[in-house]
Coordinates of C-alpha atoms in Angstrom, one line a residue:
M1 CA 0.1 0.0 0.0
Q2 CA 1.5 3.2 -0.7
F3 CA 1.0 5.9 1.3
W4 CA 4.1 8.8 0.9
K5 CA 6.9 9.6 -1.0
F6 CA 9.6 12.1 -1.1
S7 CA 9.3 15.1 -3.4
T8 CA 12.6 14.5 -5.1
L9 CA 11.6 14.9 -9.2
A10 CA 12.0 18.5 -8.9
I11 CA 15.3 17.9 -8.0
A12 CA 15.7 15.0 -10.1
A13 CA 14.6 17.0 -13.2
L14 CA 17.0 19.5 -12.5
L15 CA 20.2 17.2 -12.0
A16 CA 18.7 15.5 -15.4
S17 CA 18.7 18.5 -16.9
V18 CA 22.5 19.6 -15.9
S19 CA 23.3 16.4 -16.9
L20 CA 21.9 16.1 -20.3
V21 CA 23.6 19.7 -21.0
T22 CA 26.7 18.3 -20.1
A23 CA 26.8 15.4 -21.8
A24 CA 25.2 16.4 -24.9
D25 CA 28.2 16.3 -27.3
E26 CA 29.0 13.2 -25.6
P27 CA 28.2 9.6 -27.9
A28 CA 25.8 7.3 -26.5
I29 CA 27.9 4.8 -28.4
A30 CA 30.8 3.8 -26.9
L31 CA 33.9 4.0 -28.3
A32 CA 35.5 1.5 -30.5
D33 CA 38.2 1.5 -28.2
S34 CA 36.7 1.1 -24.7
A35 CA 36.1 -2.5 -23.2
V36 CA 32.2 -2.1 -24.1
L37 CA 30.9 -4.8 -25.9
K38 CA 29.2 -4.3 -29.0
L39 CA 26.3 -6.8 -28.8
T40 CA 24.3 -7.8 -32.2
A41 CA 21.5 -10.7 -32.7
A42 CA 24.3 -12.5 -34.2
N43 CA 26.8 -12.5 -31.1
F44 CA 23.8 -11.8 -28.3
K45 CA 24.2 -15.6 -27.1
E46 CA 27.5 -16.5 -27.7
T47 CA 28.5 -13.8 -25.4
L48 CA 26.2 -14.4 -22.6
E49 CA 27.7 -18.1 -23.0
Q50 CA 31.3 -17.0 -22.8
N51 CA 30.7 -14.8 -20.6
P52 CA 29.3 -15.6 -16.3
L53 CA 28.2 -11.5 -15.7
V54 CA 27.0 -9.6 -18.6
L55 CA 25.6 -6.3 -17.9
V56 CA 23.6 -5.2 -21.3
E57 CA 22.5 -1.5 -22.1
F58 CA 19.6 -1.5 -24.3
F59 CA 19.9 2.1 -26.1
A60 CA 19.3 4.4 -29.2
P61 CA 21.6 6.8 -30.2
W62 CA 19.5 10.0 -29.8
C63 CA 18.4 9.5 -26.6
G64 CA 19.3 12.3 -24.3
H65 CA 19.4 9.8 -21.5
C66 CA 21.5 7.5 -23.3
K67 CA 23.9 10.5 -24.1
T68 CA 24.1 10.8 -20.1
L69 CA 25.0 7.6 -19.5
G70 CA 27.3 6.7 -22.5
P71 CA 30.9 7.7 -21.0
Q72 CA 30.0 6.4 -17.1
F73 CA 29.4 3.2 -19.0
A74 CA 32.0 3.2 -20.8
Q75 CA 34.3 4.1 -17.8
A76 CA 32.9 1.2 -15.8
A77 CA 33.6 -0.7 -18.8
D78 CA 37.4 -0.2 -18.9
D79 CA 38.0 0.2 -15.0
L80 CA 35.8 -3.6 -14.6
S81 CA 38.2 -5.0 -17.4
V82 CA 41.3 -4.5 -15.6
S83 CA 40.1 -5.1 -11.7
L84 CA 37.2 -8.4 -13.1
P85 CA 38.4 -9.3 -16.5
K86 CA 35.2 -12.1 -16.0
V87 CA 32.6 -9.5 -15.7
K88 CA 31.7 -7.4 -18.9
L89 CA 29.6 -4.8 -20.3
G90 CA 28.1 -4.6 -23.3
Q91 CA 25.8 -2.2 -25.5
V92 CA 23.0 -3.4 -28.1
N93 CA 22.0 -0.5 -30.3
C94 CA 17.9 -0.7 -30.7
V95 CA 18.0 1.2 -33.9
E96 CA 19.9 -1.1 -35.2
E97 CA 18.8 -4.6 -33.5
E98 CA 15.2 -3.8 -33.7
E99 CA 13.9 -7.8 -33.5
L100 CA 16.8 -8.3 -30.5
C101 CA 15.4 -5.5 -28.4
K102 CA 11.6 -6.0 -29.0
K103 CA 12.6 -9.9 -28.1
H104 CA 13.9 -8.5 -24.7
E105 CA 10.8 -6.3 -24.2
I106 CA 12.7 -3.1 -24.1
R107 CA 10.3 0.0 -23.9
G108 CA 12.3 2.7 -23.0
Y109 CA 15.5 4.1 -23.2
P110 CA 18.6 3.2 -21.7
T111 CA 17.1 -0.1 -20.6
L112 CA 19.6 -2.0 -18.5
K113 CA 19.4 -5.5 -17.9
L114 CA 21.8 -8.1 -15.9
A115 CA 22.9 -11.6 -17.9
R116 CA 23.8 -14.7 -16.2
G117 CA 24.4 -16.8 -18.8
P118 CA 22.4 -17.7 -22.4
Y119 CA 19.4 -19.8 -21.0
Q120 CA 18.1 -17.7 -18.8
Q121 CA 15.6 -13.9 -19.2
P122 CA 18.5 -11.5 -18.0
D123 CA 17.1 -9.7 -14.6
E124 CA 16.1 -6.2 -14.9
Y125 CA 19.5 -3.8 -13.3
D126 CA 18.1 -1.9 -10.4
G127 CA 21.7 -0.4 -9.6
P128 CA 23.5 3.2 -9.9
R129 CA 24.3 5.0 -13.5
D130 CA 27.2 6.2 -12.7
A131 CA 30.6 4.6 -13.1
D132 CA 31.6 3.9 -9.2
G133 CA 28.0 2.8 -8.8
I134 CA 28.3 0.5 -11.5
I135 CA 31.5 -1.2 -10.8
D136 CA 30.3 -1.4 -7.2
Y137 CA 27.2 -3.2 -8.2
M138 CA 28.9 -5.5 -10.6
Q139 CA 31.4 -6.6 -8.0
K140 CA 28.5 -7.6 -5.2
M141 CA 26.9 -9.3 -8.5
S142 CA 30.2 -11.2 -9.3
Q143 CA 30.6 -12.7 -5.3
P144 CA 28.6 -15.8 -4.0
P145 CA 24.9 -14.8 -2.9
V146 CA 26.0 -17.0 0.3
N147 CA 29.2 -16.6 2.1
I148 CA 30.0 -19.6 3.7
V149 CA 31.3 -19.3 7.4
A150 CA 34.8 -21.0 7.4
D151 CA 36.2 -18.9 10.1
V152 CA 34.1 -18.0 13.1
A153 CA 36.6 -15.6 14.2
S154 CA 36.8 -14.3 10.9
F155 CA 33.0 -14.0 11.0
I156 CA 32.4 -12.7 14.1
E157 CA 34.9 -9.5 13.1
K158 CA 32.7 -9.4 10.4
A159 CA 29.6 -9.2 11.9
K160 CA 30.8 -6.6 14.3
A161 CA 32.1 -4.5 11.3
E162 CA 29.0 -5.0 9.4
I163 CA 27.1 -0.6 8.7
K164 CA 24.1 -2.9 7.3
P165 CA 21.3 -5.5 8.1
F166 CA 22.8 -8.8 7.0
V167 CA 21.1 -12.4 7.4
V168 CA 22.5 -15.5 8.5
Q169 CA 21.3 -18.9 7.7
V170 CA 21.8 -21.6 10.8
L171 CA 22.7 -24.9 9.8
P172 CA 23.6 -27.4 12.2
K173 CA 24.6 -30.5 11.4
A174 CA 22.1 -32.8 12.0
A175 CA 20.2 -30.7 9.8
H176 CA 22.6 -31.0 6.8
A177 CA 20.7 -34.2 5.0
A178 CA 17.1 -32.8 5.2
S179 CA 18.0 -29.3 4.5
A180 CA 19.1 -29.1 1.2
A181 CA 16.0 -28.0 -0.6
L182 CA 16.1 -25.2 2.2
N183 CA 19.7 -24.2 1.2
E184 CA 18.6 -24.2 -2.5
T185 CA 16.1 -21.5 -1.2
F186 CA 18.2 -19.5 0.8
G187 CA 20.4 -19.3 -1.9
E188 CA 18.0 -18.4 -4.6
I189 CA 16.4 -15.7 -1.8
A190 CA 20.8 -14.3 -1.2
H191 CA 20.7 -14.0 -5.0
L192 CA 18.1 -11.7 -5.7
Q193 CA 18.8 -10.0 -2.8
R194 CA 22.7 -9.4 -2.6
R195 CA 22.7 -5.9 -3.6
H196 CA 20.8 -5.2 -0.5
R197 CA 22.6 -7.0 2.3
T198 CA 24.9 -9.6 3.1
H199 CA 23.7 -13.4 3.9
Y200 CA 25.9 -15.5 5.7
S201 CA 25.5 -19.4 6.0
L202 CA 27.0 -20.8 9.3
E203 CA 27.1 -24.8 9.1
D204 CA 29.4 -26.1 11.4
D205 CA 28.4 -26.7 15.5
K206 CA 30.9 -25.2 17.4
A207 CA 30.4 -21.9 14.9
I208 CA 27.0 -21.8 15.9
K209 CA 27.7 -22.1 19.6
A210 CA 30.0 -19.3 19.6
F211 CA 27.7 -16.8 17.8
A212 CA 24.9 -18.2 20.2
K213 CA 27.4 -16.9 22.6
L214 CA 27.7 -13.6 20.6
T215 CA 24.3 -12.6 20.2
K216 CA 22.8 -14.9 23.3
A217 CA 19.9 -16.1 21.0
D218 CA 18.8 -19.7 21.0
L219 CA 20.2 -21.2 17.9
S220 CA 19.6 -24.9 19.7
G221 CA 18.2 -27.3 18.3
D222 CA 18.7 -29.1 14.8
K223 CA 16.6 -27.4 12.4
A224 CA 17.8 -24.8 10.1
K225 CA 17.3 -21.2 11.7
Y226 CA 17.4 -17.7 9.9
L227 CA 18.1 -14.8 11.3
L228 CA 18.1 -10.8 10.8
V229 CA 21.1 -8.7 12.8
H230 CA 20.8 -4.8 12.6
P231 CA 24.8 -3.3 12.4
G232 CA 25.7 -2.1 16.6
K233 CA 23.0 -4.9 17.7
L234 CA 24.6 -8.6 18.1
D235 CA 22.7 -9.0 21.0
D236 CA 19.4 -8.2 19.9
V237 CA 18.7 -10.3 16.8
R238 CA 15.4 -11.2 14.7
V239 CA 14.7 -15.0 14.0
F240 CA 12.7 -16.2 11.0
D241 CA 10.3 -18.0 12.9
S242 CA 8.3 -20.1 10.4
E243 CA 9.6 -24.0 9.2
N244 CA 8.2 -23.0 6.1
L245 CA 10.7 -20.9 3.8
T246 CA 9.5 -19.7 0.9
Q247 CA 10.8 -16.4 -1.3
E248 CA 7.3 -14.8 -0.7
L249 CA 7.1 -15.8 3.2
F250 CA 10.8 -14.6 3.9
A251 CA 11.0 -11.4 1.4
E252 CA 7.7 -10.0 3.7
W253 CA 9.3 -11.1 7.0
V254 CA 12.4 -9.3 6.1
S255 CA 10.4 -6.5 5.1
N256 CA 9.1 -6.2 8.6
A257 CA 12.5 -7.0 10.6
L258 CA 14.6 -4.0 8.5
V259 CA 12.3 -1.7 10.9
P260 CA 13.8 -0.9 14.1
D261 CA 12.0 -1.0 17.3
F262 CA 12.2 3.4 17.2
G263 CA 13.5 5.4 14.4
D264 CA 13.0 8.6 12.8
I265 CA 11.9 8.4 8.9
N266 CA 13.7 10.5 6.2
R267 CA 15.3 10.9 3.3
D268 CA 18.1 7.8 4.1
T269 CA 15.2 5.8 5.8
Y270 CA 12.4 6.3 3.7
M271 CA 12.7 2.8 1.8
V272 CA 12.8 0.4 5.0
Y273 CA 9.6 2.1 6.1
M274 CA 7.9 1.8 2.8
G275 CA 9.0 -1.8 2.6
S276 CA 7.1 -2.5 5.4
T277 CA 3.9 -4.2 5.6
L278 CA 2.8 -3.5 9.4
P279 CA 0.9 -0.7 10.8
L280 CA 2.9 2.1 10.8
G281 CA 2.3 4.7 14.1
Y282 CA 4.0 8.5 13.8
Y283 CA 4.7 10.1 16.8
F284 CA 5.6 13.7 15.3
Y285 CA 7.5 16.0 17.3
N286 CA 8.8 19.9 17.3
T287 CA 11.5 19.8 18.9
A288 CA 14.8 17.1 20.2
E289 CA 13.6 17.5 23.6
E290 CA 10.1 16.0 22.7
R291 CA 11.4 13.3 20.8
A292 CA 13.7 12.7 23.8
A293 CA 11.1 12.3 26.0
V294 CA 9.0 9.2 24.5
E295 CA 12.3 7.6 22.7
E296 CA 12.4 4.8 26.0
F297 CA 9.0 4.1 25.6
F298 CA 8.5 3.9 21.8
A299 CA 11.7 1.6 21.9
K300 CA 9.9 -0.7 24.6
K301 CA 7.0 -1.1 22.8
G302 CA 8.6 -1.6 19.6
K303 CA 10.7 -4.8 20.8
E304 CA 7.6 -5.4 22.5
L305 CA 5.2 -5.6 19.8
R306 CA 7.5 -6.5 17.0
G307 CA 5.6 -8.4 13.9
K308 CA 2.4 -6.5 14.9
I309 CA 3.0 -2.7 14.3
S310 CA 6.2 -0.7 13.7
F311 CA 6.6 3.0 15.2
V312 CA 8.8 6.1 13.7
G313 CA 9.3 9.4 14.9
L314 CA 8.6 12.6 12.4
D315 CA 10.3 16.1 12.7
A316 CA 7.2 18.4 12.2
T317 CA 9.5 21.5 11.0
Q318 CA 10.5 19.4 8.5
F319 CA 7.9 17.4 7.2
G320 CA 4.5 18.1 9.6
R321 CA 2.0 18.4 6.6
H322 CA 2.5 14.7 6.2
A323 CA 0.2 15.1 8.9
E324 CA -2.7 15.6 6.4
I325 CA -2.3 12.9 4.6
L326 CA -3.1 10.7 8.0
N327 CA -6.0 13.1 8.6
M328 CA -4.4 15.1 11.4
D329 CA -3.7 18.5 12.2
P330 CA -0.3 19.6 11.4
E331 CA -0.8 22.3 13.4
I332 CA -1.1 20.3 16.9
V333 CA 1.8 19.0 17.8
P334 CA 2.8 16.6 19.3
L335 CA 0.2 13.8 17.4
F336 CA 0.4 10.3 17.1
A337 CA -1.2 8.7 14.6
I338 CA -1.5 5.1 13.1
Q339 CA -1.9 4.2 9.7
D340 CA -2.8 0.8 8.6
N341 CA -0.3 -0.1 5.3
S342 CA -3.0 -3.6 5.1
N343 CA -5.5 -1.6 3.6
G344 CA -4.5 2.2 3.4
R345 CA -7.3 3.4 6.8
K346 CA -5.8 5.9 9.5
Y347 CA -6.2 6.4 12.9
G348 CA -5.3 9.2 15.7
V349 CA -5.4 10.2 19.2
N350 CA -8.3 12.9 19.1
Q351 CA -6.3 16.0 19.0
T352 CA -9.0 17.8 20.9
E353 CA -9.2 16.2 24.0
H354 CA -5.4 15.4 23.7
P355 CA -3.4 17.9 22.2
S356 CA 0.4 17.3 23.6
P357 CA -1.3 13.3 24.3
S358 CA 1.3 11.5 27.2
T359 CA 3.0 8.4 26.8
E360 CA 0.0 6.6 28.9
T361 CA -2.8 8.1 26.4
I362 CA -0.7 6.6 23.6
E363 CA -0.2 3.1 24.8
A364 CA -3.9 3.1 25.4
F365 CA -4.8 4.1 21.9
I366 CA -2.1 1.3 20.9
D367 CA -3.9 -1.0 22.9
Q368 CA -7.2 0.0 21.4
F369 CA -5.8 0.0 17.6
L370 CA -4.4 -3.7 18.2
A371 CA -7.8 -4.7 19.7
G372 CA -9.8 -3.7 16.6
E373 CA -10.9 -0.9 18.6
A374 CA -10.6 2.2 17.4
E375 CA -12.0 3.9 15.0
A376 CA -10.1 5.0 11.5
I377 CA -10.4 8.6 10.7
V378 CA -11.9 8.7 6.8
K379 CA -11.7 11.7 4.9
S380 CA -14.3 12.1 2.2
E381 CA -15.9 15.3 0.2
P382 CA -19.8 15.7 1.2
L383 CA -22.1 13.3 -1.0
P384 CA -23.0 14.7 -4.0
T385 CA -25.9 16.3 -5.0
P386 CA -27.5 17.6 -8.7
E387 CA -26.6 21.4 -7.4
D388 CA -22.7 21.0 -7.0
E389 CA -20.2 22.5 -9.4
D390 CA -18.9 19.3 -11.1
Y391 CA -22.3 18.0 -10.8
D392 CA -22.3 15.1 -14.4
E393 CA -26.1 13.2 -14.2
N394 CA -23.9 10.4 -16.6
V395 CA -20.8 9.5 -14.2
T396 CA -21.8 8.7 -10.8
K397 CA -19.1 10.6 -8.5
L398 CA -18.0 8.5 -5.6
V399 CA -16.9 9.7 -2.6
A400 CA -15.7 7.9 0.6
H401 CA -19.2 8.2 1.7
N402 CA -21.3 6.4 -0.9
Y403 CA -18.1 4.0 -2.0
D404 CA -18.7 0.9 -0.6
G405 CA -22.4 1.2 -1.4
V406 CA -21.9 1.9 -4.9
L407 CA -19.5 -1.0 -4.8
A408 CA -21.7 -3.5 -3.6
D409 CA -24.0 -3.6 -6.4
E410 CA -22.6 -6.7 -7.8
S411 CA -25.3 -7.0 -10.6
K412 CA -23.3 -3.5 -11.9
N413 CA -20.5 -3.5 -14.3
I414 CA -18.6 -0.5 -12.6
I415 CA -15.7 1.4 -14.6
V416 CA -13.9 3.9 -11.7
E417 CA -11.6 6.6 -12.7
Y418 CA -9.4 7.5 -9.7
F419 CA -8.1 11.1 -10.4
A420 CA -6.2 14.2 -8.9
P421 CA -7.4 17.4 -9.6
W422 CA -4.0 18.7 -10.9
C423 CA -3.3 16.1 -12.7
G424 CA -2.9 17.0 -16.7
H425 CA -4.2 13.7 -18.4
C426 CA -7.3 13.5 -16.4
K427 CA -8.5 16.7 -17.8
K428 CA -7.9 15.7 -21.1
L429 CA -9.9 12.3 -20.2
A430 CA -13.0 13.9 -18.6
P431 CA -15.1 15.1 -21.5
V432 CA -14.2 11.2 -23.0
W433 CA -15.4 10.0 -19.8
T434 CA -18.6 12.2 -19.9
E435 CA -19.5 10.6 -23.2
L436 CA -18.7 7.3 -21.8
G437 CA -21.2 7.4 -19.0
A438 CA -24.0 9.1 -21.6
H439 CA -23.5 5.8 -23.9
Y440 CA -23.8 3.3 -21.4
K441 CA -26.2 5.1 -19.5
D442 CA -28.4 4.7 -22.9
A443 CA -26.9 1.4 -24.1
D444 CA -26.7 -0.4 -20.8
E445 CA -27.8 0.1 -17.5
S446 CA -25.8 -3.1 -15.8
V447 CA -22.8 -0.6 -16.7
V448 CA -21.7 2.4 -14.0
V449 CA -19.8 5.3 -15.6
A450 CA -18.1 6.4 -12.0
K451 CA -15.5 8.4 -10.6
V452 CA -13.7 9.0 -7.2
D453 CA -10.8 12.2 -6.4
H454 CA -8.2 9.5 -4.6
T455 CA -6.6 12.8 -3.4
L456 CA -10.4 13.8 -1.0
N457 CA -11.4 10.4 -0.4
D458 CA -10.4 7.8 1.7
V459 CA -11.4 4.3 -0.3
D460 CA -9.8 1.0 -0.8
V461 CA -8.5 -0.3 -3.6
P462 CA -7.5 -3.6 -4.4
H463 CA -4.8 -2.4 -6.9
N464 CA -2.0 0.1 -5.5
I465 CA -2.4 3.6 -7.1
E466 CA 1.1 4.7 -8.6
G467 CA -0.4 7.8 -10.8
Y468 CA -3.4 9.2 -12.3
P469 CA -5.7 8.6 -13.8
T470 CA -5.9 4.6 -12.6
I471 CA -9.0 3.2 -13.9
I472 CA -10.4 0.0 -13.1
L473 CA -13.2 -2.4 -13.9
Y474 CA -14.9 -4.0 -11.6
P475 CA -17.3 -6.7 -13.4
A476 CA -20.5 -7.9 -12.5
H477 CA -20.7 -11.4 -10.1
G478 CA -17.0 -11.3 -10.4
A479 CA -13.9 -12.7 -7.4
K480 CA -13.6 -10.8 -4.5
D481 CA -9.8 -10.7 -2.9
P482 CA -10.3 -13.7 -0.1
K483 CA -8.5 -11.9 2.4
T484 CA -10.2 -8.6 2.3
G485 CA -13.4 -9.1 0.5
L486 CA -13.1 -6.2 -1.7
R487 CA -14.1 -6.6 -5.1
L488 CA -11.0 -7.6 -8.0
G489 CA -11.0 -5.6 -10.5
V490 CA -8.9 -5.1 -14.1
V491 CA -6.6 -2.0 -14.1
Y492 CA -7.0 -0.8 -17.8
D493 CA -3.9 0.1 -19.6
K494 CA -4.9 0.8 -23.0
G495 CA -6.3 4.1 -25.1
R496 CA -7.9 6.7 -23.8
D497 CA -10.6 7.0 -26.3
L498 CA -13.7 6.3 -26.4
E499 CA -13.7 3.0 -28.7
S500 CA -11.1 1.6 -26.7
F501 CA -13.0 2.0 -23.4
K502 CA -16.5 0.8 -25.4
E503 CA -14.0 -2.2 -26.5
F504 CA -12.9 -3.0 -23.1
I505 CA -16.1 -3.2 -21.5
E506 CA -17.6 -5.5 -23.8
L507 CA -14.7 -7.4 -23.7
T508 CA -14.9 -7.5 -19.8
K509 CA -18.6 -7.7 -19.4
V510 CA -18.0 -11.2 -21.3
S511 CA -14.4 -12.2 -20.5
G512 CA -14.5 -11.9 -16.7
T513 CA -11.7 -10.7 -14.4
E514 CA -9.5 -13.5 -16.4
E515 CA -7.0 -12.1 -19.4
V516 CA -9.4 -9.1 -20.3
A517 CA -6.3 -7.1 -20.7
D518 CA -4.8 -9.3 -23.2
A519 CA -7.9 -9.4 -25.3
V520 CA -7.8 -5.2 -26.4
E521 CA -6.1 -4.6 -29.6
E522 CA -2.4 -4.5 -29.2
D523 CA -2.3 -1.8 -31.0
A524 CA -4.2 0.4 -29.2
P525 CA -2.0 3.8 -27.7
E526 CA -0.7 3.3 -25.3
A527 CA -2.0 5.2 -21.7
V528 CA 0.3 8.0 -20.0
E529 CA 0.1 8.6 -16.5
E530 CA 0.7 11.2 -14.3
D531 CA 2.9 10.1 -10.9
V532 CA 1.5 10.0 -7.4
E533 CA 5.4 11.0 -6.5
E534 CA 5.0 14.7 -8.1
H535 CA 2.6 15.5 -5.5
D536 CA 3.3 14.4 -2.4
E537 CA 4.6 16.1 0.7
L538 CA 7.0 14.2 1.8

């Protein structure tokens, strides 16, 4: 559930514009004497067969961002050719190699992919795009995903020196024979996460005992255990307590275990909190003294309630307006609020009754929330009336107060536009949406064309809203999410013209929620969205 993002796009755009100016005269294509391999359809597979690790840039010579990346990519290739000669960087010119780029589903430039052999689909590259960053990334990718501990003394020194959280597999000798599948799964997990954290495997009983003494963790028994260790906190490890080790379960557990018992959200820690699936309790403060006064309380509660809820501090002098996103008054600080990331609902200590809530008040509120007794603060526009300035008789206006009621009618095929008032693409869509509503009002009463201002109404959506407009069709008598009970919809991603919408609706009415998008014409114009990120406060 996406709940907030930093407003960094303006800075990024400025930096990008500066980069493009300085790179305007630089070629996107690496010079002939550089270490960058020129990859074509004729040599692509052979190159991957002969080299265990290849970073491939799919580019177009006219692309400004490719020109910016070009010199950095070439510099990284040249340096790696000396330090790690088995690691290669290569380029595919998509203007000349159109079919090869189509095969690898290249939709924008530059696209970077990491290849490990010719028989596996290359992975998306998610690393930096400067020379030093590329070199560091490729060095990490060239190492084994799991570090098997051979010297426990050396490992303990490394563990003490780690500056990022790391993961340890504890595999006692008694578990070796029965743990082949677990070991393989852990290797796959480590492979996927190696850029973000280091993975160790303790497989010697003496080494396990030594590490147990250091961490004060119970590592006895004859079954594998998995630990996440925060730097500087070797005596307070997080233990994965499920015997069912799968990539999905472990990834979710790690995303939550990475969150400290109590910390601050800022630009450095943002992604850690963003990745957690747990409810998040926010304490807004104005001064360092206010934060210090609750530090011990929240650290204790965070440890006590691990796996249930996380707690975080937020400096209101910098990020106070985020309180509005939580449906709280940013002018009344300190304040405490909770966002349930499973459904996006917000809860807060009453600011009128408790303008500066005590830890006792906060603790009682946390207990109330965990017991399911807290009442959510719902943001909603007023119910629509024909007298409203934006009233449209052809389009049903949804607000938080009527949203559930409209979607509860499962006899209707309901297509909803989730929009933002500042969104230019939404404004352009408005007359088409009215025309679509008018068509179905006359042609088919089972189809409801609706819209909701997603910035002013808290509504439950079965999909992440990452850009505007997002359009979702909920088929009549369609499937529901077994966990939430929400109607499952089909996200529309084709052209924004009347005929494309009508064709999509007619196909969906026939086909239900399965593979509807694939049935719409492939050559329909691609939809464009405005990213939510551009207009979020924090």
